[in-house]
C-alpha angles and dihedrals in degrees: 000000000000118000116216119222115252115267115263117251135198129213118209120195096192138023090237092059090067124090118244091258091051091048090051091051091047090052091050092051092046091050092049092050091048092050093050093044091053094058099061120012098186139008120204119197116211137165107232114221091224091058108037093176095051138078121218118213107204117191124202090237089070099258122117138184130205115209120188119213093244089052090225092121123038112169123189122196127182127202111245 
């Protein structure tokens, strides 16, 4: 088994120290994170008493998902 060296990383201490290409990539990543964050602000994990072997993922936007441990049943319900 051959181990690959860790990927190189760069640390920038200011936005102006980045090249134009790096600033464009940074902006794309920041926009993607902002878009994902805006969809669901918070997820709460609970174990519903009706389904003792399941975990409910309840999102602040009113949607929730019940996932059973065996993954055979994954129900998704949205608040109307």
